[in-house]
Coordinates of C-alpha atoms in Angstrom, one line a residue:
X385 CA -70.1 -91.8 3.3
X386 CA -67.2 -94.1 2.4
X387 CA -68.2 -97.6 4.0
X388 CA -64.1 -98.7 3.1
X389 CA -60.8 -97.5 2.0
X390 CA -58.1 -98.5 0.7
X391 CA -55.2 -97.8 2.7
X392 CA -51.1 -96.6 0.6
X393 CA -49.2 -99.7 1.5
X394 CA -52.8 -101.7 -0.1
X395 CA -52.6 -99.9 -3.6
X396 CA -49.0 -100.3 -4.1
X397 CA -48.1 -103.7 -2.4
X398 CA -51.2 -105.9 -3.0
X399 CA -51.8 -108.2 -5.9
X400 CA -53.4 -107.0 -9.2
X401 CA -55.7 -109.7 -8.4
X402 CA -57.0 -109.1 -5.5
X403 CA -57.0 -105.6 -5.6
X404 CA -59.3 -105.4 -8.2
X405 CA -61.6 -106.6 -6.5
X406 CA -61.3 -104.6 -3.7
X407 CA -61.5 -101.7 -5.6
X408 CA -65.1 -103.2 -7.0
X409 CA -66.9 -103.9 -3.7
X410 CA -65.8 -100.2 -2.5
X411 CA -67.3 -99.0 -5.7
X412 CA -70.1 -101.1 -5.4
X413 CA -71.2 -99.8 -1.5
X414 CA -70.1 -96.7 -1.7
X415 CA -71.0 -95.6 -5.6
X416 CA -67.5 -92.9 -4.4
X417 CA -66.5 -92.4 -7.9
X418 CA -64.1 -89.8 -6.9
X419 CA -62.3 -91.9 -4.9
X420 CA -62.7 -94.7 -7.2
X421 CA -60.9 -93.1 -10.1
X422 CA -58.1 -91.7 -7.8
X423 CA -57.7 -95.6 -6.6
X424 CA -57.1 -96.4 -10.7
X425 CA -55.2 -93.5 -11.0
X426 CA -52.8 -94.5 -8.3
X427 CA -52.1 -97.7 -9.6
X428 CA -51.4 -96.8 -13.5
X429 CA -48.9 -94.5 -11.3
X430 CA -47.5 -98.0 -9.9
X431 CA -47.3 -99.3 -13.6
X432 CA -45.5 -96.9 -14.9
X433 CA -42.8 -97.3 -12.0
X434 CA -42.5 -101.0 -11.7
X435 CA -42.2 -103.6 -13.4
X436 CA -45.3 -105.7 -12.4
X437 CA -48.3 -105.3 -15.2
X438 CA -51.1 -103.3 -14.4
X439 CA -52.4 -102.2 -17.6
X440 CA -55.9 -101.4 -18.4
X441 CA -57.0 -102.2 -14.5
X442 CA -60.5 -102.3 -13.5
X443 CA -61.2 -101.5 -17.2
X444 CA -65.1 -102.5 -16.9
X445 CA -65.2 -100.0 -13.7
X446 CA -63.7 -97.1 -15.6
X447 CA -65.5 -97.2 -18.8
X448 CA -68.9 -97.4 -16.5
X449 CA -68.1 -94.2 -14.3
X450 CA -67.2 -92.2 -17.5
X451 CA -69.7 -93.2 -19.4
X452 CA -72.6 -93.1 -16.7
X453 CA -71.8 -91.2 -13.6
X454 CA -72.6 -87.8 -12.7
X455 CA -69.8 -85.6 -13.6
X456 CA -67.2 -84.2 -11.3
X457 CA -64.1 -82.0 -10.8
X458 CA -61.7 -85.2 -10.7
X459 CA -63.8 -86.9 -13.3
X460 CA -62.9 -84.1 -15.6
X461 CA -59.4 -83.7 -14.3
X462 CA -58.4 -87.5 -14.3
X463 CA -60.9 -88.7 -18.1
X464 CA -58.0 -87.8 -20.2
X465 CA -55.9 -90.5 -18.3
X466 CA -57.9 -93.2 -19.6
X467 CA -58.5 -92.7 -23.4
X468 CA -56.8 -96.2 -24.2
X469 CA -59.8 -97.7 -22.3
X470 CA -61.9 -97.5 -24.7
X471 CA -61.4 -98.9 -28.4
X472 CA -64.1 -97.3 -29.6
X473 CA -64.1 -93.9 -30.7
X474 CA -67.8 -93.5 -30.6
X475 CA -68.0 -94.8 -26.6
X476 CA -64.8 -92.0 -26.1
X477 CA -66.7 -89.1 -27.9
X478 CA -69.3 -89.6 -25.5
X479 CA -67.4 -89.5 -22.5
X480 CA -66.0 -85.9 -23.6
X481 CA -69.3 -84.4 -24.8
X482 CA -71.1 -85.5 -21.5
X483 CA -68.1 -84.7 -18.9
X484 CA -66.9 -81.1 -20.7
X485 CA -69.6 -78.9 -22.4
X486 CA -66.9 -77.4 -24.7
X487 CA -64.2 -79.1 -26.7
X488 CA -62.1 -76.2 -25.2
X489 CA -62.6 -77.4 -21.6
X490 CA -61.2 -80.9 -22.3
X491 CA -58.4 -79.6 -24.5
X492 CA -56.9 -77.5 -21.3
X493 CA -57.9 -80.7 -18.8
X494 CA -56.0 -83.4 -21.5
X495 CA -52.7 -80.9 -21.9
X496 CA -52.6 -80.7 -18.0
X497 CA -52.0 -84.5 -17.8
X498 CA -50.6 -84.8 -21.5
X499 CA -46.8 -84.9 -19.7
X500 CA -47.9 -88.0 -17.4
X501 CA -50.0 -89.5 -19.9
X502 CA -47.7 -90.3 -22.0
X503 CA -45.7 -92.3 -19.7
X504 CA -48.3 -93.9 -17.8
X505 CA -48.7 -97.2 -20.6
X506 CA -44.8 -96.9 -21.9
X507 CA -43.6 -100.6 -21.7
X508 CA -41.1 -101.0 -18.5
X509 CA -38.2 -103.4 -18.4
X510 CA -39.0 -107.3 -18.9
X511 CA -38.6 -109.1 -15.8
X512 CA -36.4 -112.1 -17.6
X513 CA -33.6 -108.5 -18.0
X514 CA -32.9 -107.7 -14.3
X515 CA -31.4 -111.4 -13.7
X516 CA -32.8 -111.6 -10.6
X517 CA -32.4 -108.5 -9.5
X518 CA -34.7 -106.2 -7.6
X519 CA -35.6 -102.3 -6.9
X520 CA -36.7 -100.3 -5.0
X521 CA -37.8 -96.4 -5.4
X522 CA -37.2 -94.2 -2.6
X523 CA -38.6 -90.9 -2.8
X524 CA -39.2 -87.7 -0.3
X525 CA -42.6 -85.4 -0.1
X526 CA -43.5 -82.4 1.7
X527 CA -47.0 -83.1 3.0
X528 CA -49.7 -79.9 3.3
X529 CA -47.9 -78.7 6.4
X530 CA -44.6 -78.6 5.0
X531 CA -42.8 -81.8 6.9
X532 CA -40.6 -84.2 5.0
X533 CA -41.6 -87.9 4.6
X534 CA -40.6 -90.6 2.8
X535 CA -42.6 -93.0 0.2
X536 CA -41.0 -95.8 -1.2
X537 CA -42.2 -98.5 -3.9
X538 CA -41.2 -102.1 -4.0
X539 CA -40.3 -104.2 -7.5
X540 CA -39.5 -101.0 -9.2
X541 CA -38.0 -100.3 -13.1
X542 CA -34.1 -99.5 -12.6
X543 CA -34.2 -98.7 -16.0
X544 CA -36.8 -95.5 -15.2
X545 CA -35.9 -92.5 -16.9
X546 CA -35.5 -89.3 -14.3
X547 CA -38.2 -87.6 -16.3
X548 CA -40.5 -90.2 -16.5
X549 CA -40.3 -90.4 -12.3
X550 CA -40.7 -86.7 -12.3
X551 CA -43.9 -86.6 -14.2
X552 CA -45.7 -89.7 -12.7
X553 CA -45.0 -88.7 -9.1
X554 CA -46.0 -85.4 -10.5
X555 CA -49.5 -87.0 -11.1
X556 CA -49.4 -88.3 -7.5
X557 CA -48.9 -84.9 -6.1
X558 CA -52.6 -84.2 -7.2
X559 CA -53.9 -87.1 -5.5
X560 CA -56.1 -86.1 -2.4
X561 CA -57.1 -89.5 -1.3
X562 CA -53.7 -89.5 0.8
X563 CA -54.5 -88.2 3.5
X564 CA -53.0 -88.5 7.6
X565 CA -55.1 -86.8 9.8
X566 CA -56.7 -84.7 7.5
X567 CA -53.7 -83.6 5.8
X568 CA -52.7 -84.3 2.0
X569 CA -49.3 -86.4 2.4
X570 CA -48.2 -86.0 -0.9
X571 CA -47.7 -82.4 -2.2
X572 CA -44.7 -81.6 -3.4
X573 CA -41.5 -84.1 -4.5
X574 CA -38.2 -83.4 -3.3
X575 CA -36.2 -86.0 -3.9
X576 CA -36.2 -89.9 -5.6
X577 CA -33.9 -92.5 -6.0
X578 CA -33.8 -96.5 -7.3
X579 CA -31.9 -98.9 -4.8
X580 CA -31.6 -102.3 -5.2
X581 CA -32.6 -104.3 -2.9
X582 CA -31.7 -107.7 -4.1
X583 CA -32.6 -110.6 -1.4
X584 CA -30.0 -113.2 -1.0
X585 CA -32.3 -116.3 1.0
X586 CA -30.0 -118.3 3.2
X587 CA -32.4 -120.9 5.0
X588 CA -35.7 -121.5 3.7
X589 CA -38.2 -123.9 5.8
X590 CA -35.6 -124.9 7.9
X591 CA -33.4 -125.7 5.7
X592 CA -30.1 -123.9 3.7
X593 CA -30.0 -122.7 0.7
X594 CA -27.4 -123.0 -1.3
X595 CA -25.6 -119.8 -2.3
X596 CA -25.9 -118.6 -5.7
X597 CA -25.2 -114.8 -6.7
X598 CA -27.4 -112.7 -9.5
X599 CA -26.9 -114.7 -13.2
X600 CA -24.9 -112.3 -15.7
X601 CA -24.4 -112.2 -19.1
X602 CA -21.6 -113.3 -20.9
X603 CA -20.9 -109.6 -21.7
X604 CA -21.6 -108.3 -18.4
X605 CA -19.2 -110.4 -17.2
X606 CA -16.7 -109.2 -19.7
X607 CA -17.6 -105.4 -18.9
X608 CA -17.2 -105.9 -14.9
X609 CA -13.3 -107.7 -15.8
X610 CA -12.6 -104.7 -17.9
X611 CA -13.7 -102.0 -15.9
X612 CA -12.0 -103.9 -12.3
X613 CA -8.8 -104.5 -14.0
X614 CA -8.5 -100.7 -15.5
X615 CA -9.2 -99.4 -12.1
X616 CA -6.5 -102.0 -10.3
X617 CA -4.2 -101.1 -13.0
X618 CA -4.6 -97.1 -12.1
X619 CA -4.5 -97.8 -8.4
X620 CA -1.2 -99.7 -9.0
X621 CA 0.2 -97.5 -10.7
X622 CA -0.6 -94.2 -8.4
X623 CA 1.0 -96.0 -5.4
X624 CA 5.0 -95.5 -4.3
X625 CA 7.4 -98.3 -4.2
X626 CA 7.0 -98.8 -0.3
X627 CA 3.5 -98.7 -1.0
X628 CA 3.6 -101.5 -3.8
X629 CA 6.3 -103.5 -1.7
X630 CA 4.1 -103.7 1.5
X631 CA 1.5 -104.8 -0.9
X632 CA 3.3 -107.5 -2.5
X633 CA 4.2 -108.6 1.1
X634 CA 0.8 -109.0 2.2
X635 CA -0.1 -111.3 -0.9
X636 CA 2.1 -113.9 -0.5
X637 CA 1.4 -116.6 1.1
X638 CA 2.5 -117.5 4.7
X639 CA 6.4 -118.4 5.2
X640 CA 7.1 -117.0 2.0
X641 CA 9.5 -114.1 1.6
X642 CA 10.1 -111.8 -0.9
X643 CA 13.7 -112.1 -2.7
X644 CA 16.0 -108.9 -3.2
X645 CA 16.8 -108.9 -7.0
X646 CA 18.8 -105.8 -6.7
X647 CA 21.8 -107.7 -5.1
X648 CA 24.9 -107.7 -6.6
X649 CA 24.7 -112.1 -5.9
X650 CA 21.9 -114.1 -7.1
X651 CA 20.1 -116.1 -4.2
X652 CA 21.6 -119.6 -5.0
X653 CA 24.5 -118.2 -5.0
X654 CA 24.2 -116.7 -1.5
X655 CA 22.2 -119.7 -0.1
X656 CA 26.0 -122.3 -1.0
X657 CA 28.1 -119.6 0.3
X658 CA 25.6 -120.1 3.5
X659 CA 26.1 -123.6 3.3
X660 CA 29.8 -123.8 3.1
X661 CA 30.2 -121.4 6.0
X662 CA 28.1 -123.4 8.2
X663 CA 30.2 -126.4 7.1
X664 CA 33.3 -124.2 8.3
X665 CA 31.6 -123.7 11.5
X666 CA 31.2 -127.5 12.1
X667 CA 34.4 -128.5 11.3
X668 CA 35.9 -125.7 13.8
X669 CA 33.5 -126.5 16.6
X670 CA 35.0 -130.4 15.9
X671 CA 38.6 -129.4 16.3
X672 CA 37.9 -127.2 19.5
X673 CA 36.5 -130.2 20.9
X674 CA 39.7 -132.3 20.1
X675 CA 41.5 -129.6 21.8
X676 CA 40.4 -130.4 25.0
X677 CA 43.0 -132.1 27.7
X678 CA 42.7 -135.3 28.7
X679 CA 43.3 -136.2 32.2
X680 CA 46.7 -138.0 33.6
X681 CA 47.6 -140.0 36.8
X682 CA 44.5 -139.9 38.4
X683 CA 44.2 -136.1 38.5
X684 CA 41.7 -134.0 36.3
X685 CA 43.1 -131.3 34.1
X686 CA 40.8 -128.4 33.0
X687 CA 39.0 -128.3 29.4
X688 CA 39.7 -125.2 27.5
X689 CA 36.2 -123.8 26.2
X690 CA 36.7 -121.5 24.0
X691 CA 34.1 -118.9 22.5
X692 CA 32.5 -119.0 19.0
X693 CA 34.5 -115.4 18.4
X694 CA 38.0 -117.1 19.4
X695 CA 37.6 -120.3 17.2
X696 CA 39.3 -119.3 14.0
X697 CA 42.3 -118.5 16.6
X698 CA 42.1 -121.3 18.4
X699 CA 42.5 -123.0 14.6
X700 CA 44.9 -121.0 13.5
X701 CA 47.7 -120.5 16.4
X702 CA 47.5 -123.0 19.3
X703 CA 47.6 -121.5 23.3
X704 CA 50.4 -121.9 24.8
X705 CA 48.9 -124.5 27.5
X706 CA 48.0 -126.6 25.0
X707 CA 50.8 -126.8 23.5
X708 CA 52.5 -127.6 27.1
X709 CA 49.8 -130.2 27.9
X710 CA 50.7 -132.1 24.5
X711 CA 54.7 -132.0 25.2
X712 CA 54.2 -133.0 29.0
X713 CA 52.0 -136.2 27.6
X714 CA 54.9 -137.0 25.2
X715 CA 57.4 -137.3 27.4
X716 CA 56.5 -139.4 30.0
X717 CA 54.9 -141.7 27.4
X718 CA 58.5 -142.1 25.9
X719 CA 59.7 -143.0 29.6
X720 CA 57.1 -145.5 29.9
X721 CA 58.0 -147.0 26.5
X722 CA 61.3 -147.2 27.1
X723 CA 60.9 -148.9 30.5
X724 CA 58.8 -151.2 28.7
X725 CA 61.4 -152.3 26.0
X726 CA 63.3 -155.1 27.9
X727 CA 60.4 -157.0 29.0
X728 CA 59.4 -157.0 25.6
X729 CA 62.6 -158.0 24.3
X730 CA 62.9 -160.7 27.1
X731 CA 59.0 -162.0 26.0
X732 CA 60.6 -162.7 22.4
X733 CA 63.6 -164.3 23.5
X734 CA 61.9 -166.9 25.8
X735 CA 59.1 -167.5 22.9
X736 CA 62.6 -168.5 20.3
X737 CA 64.0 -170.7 22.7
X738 CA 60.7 -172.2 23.1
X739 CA 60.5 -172.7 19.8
X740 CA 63.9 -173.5 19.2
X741 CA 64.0 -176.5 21.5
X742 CA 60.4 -178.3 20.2
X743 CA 62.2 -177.8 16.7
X744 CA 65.3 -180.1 18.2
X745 CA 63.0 -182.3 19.9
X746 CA 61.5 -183.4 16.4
X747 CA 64.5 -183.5 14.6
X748 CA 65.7 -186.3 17.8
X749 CA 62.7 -188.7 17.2
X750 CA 63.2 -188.7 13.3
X751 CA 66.9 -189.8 13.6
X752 CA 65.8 -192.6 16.4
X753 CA 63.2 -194.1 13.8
X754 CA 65.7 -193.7 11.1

């Protein structure tokens, strides 16, 4: 009887660490090799996947359940897995001459897992290389009853070749300490796929972070221009004129619009003839005001108003009543004028005699002091 296990989400989230010892206390209450060596197994799979190091884990456990426990069917099936746990070829030669009787027997278990094997220690992508990014693989399973579920695995290797992930989930597959209700979650692969799954922290204790994106490479950064500006250039250049018009449009900024230089004029040009027809327009609107009548003996003519339409008429040919208006006004000025004459002519008169007499006056008291 297993006194513990280890649960999925333990053996491919926890730390190295910590599982390890886990792993050692099961081992060392329940003496389970079976499932011992499946636990190991699982995580090289999680080594080979992601980019967190797992190598040679729970080496002293290994080497001591090869070397000393009874043999089994998933001893035999799982040894080959762990030749590069043992430097010694001596301690190895052992381990094959006291789990398979024949040399033949070992030869057909090692060239069952010789596909796997050789992925299972391949060096994954440095940390320092993903410039913060991270991974995640997402794959789908049909369990022992044929239903589809899903098995993902955190801080995985973008870099993972499709055939590596067939063969290491391949090794999974033949795995029987999964299990959910009695039946084997993980018997067939249908599908995988790396997302990333790069966390962007915002507030931290309270506080904000300061946004920063992922850190790229001088030549990353030269690759992403490239490839954005090719792909502008051949969006461009597939759309109509309307198309590229409306776009331009929507660029500019606001109050801005586009100029027409398909007109016969240039815009300046345009923009003084605007000017010197709405100096023609101010000058009219001046005159028609001029136009209007002004009132006389105490009655009130009408003004003329006349409509921005009729102006350059107005300018050009005077009404009739206006011209009437002007001649009336005229005339009975001259009367008045002409009535005024004598008194003005009698005013200068009286103003020479005045003067005339002060001039004799003086010319008297100079001859009576002479």
């Amino acid at each position: 009887m297993k006194s513990q296990s280890l649960s999925q989400v333990q053996l491919f989230v926890t730390k190295r660490p910590r599982l390890e010892k886990n792993i050692e206390k099961i081992y060392a209450d329940s003496q389970d090799t079976d499932t011992v060596i499946q636990y190991v197994a699982a995580v090289l799979i999680r080594h080979a996947l992601c980019i967190s190091d797992f190598s040679l884990f729970c080496q002293g456990l290994v080497k001591e359940i090869l070397l000393f426990a009874e043999p089994t069917e998933v001893l035999q099936k799982l040894a080959p897995l762990f030749r590069d746990y043992f430097e010694n070829g001596k301690e190895w030669e052992q381990v094959t001459h006291r789990l398979y009787k024949k040399s033949k027997i070992y030869h057909r278990y090692n060239n069952r897992v010789s596909e796997c094997k050789k992925y299972l220690f391949a060096k994954t992508t440095p940390v320092e290389e993903l410039n913060g990014q991270q991974y995640k693989l997402v794959s789908t399973f049909e369990d022992a009853v044929g239903k589809i579920h899903t098995w993902s695995l955190r801080d995985a290797d973008p870099n993972a070749s499709a055939m590596k992930i067939s063969a290491v989930l391949e090794l999974m597959s033949s795995l029987t300490i999964f299990e959910k209700d009695g039946i084997r979650r993980f018997v067939q692969l249908e599908n995988s796929e790396i997302h990333n799954c790069t966390r962007y922290i915002k507030i931290k204790k309270g506080e904000i972070v300061e946004e920063s994106g992922p850190i790229l490479t001088s030549q990353e950064v030269v690759g992403a221009v490239d490839d954005s500006a090719m792909q502008l250039s051949s969006e461009i250049a597939s759309l109509s004129e309307e198309e590229r018009l409306a776009l331009v449009e929507m660029l500019l900024p606001e109050g801005v619009v586009l100029a027409d230089t398909r007109l016969t004029e240039p815009a300046i040009i345009m923009s003084e003839k605007e000017a010197s027809n709405e100096g023609t327009i101010v000058s009219e609107n001046a005159v028609a005001a001029s136009q209007e009548t002004v009132p006389t003996e105490g009655k009130e003519t009408p003004t003329v108003k006349e409509t921005p339409n009729a102006v350059e008429n107005s300018v050009a040919e005077k009404t009739p009543t206006q011209s009437d208006h002007k001649k009336s006004n005229s005339e009975k000025q001259e009367v008045v004028e002409e009535k005024q004459e004598p008194q003005k002519k009698k005013k200068k008169g009286e103003k020479g005699k005045n003067n005339s007499k002060k001039g004799k006056g003086k010319d008297r008291k100079r001859r009576r002091r002479k």
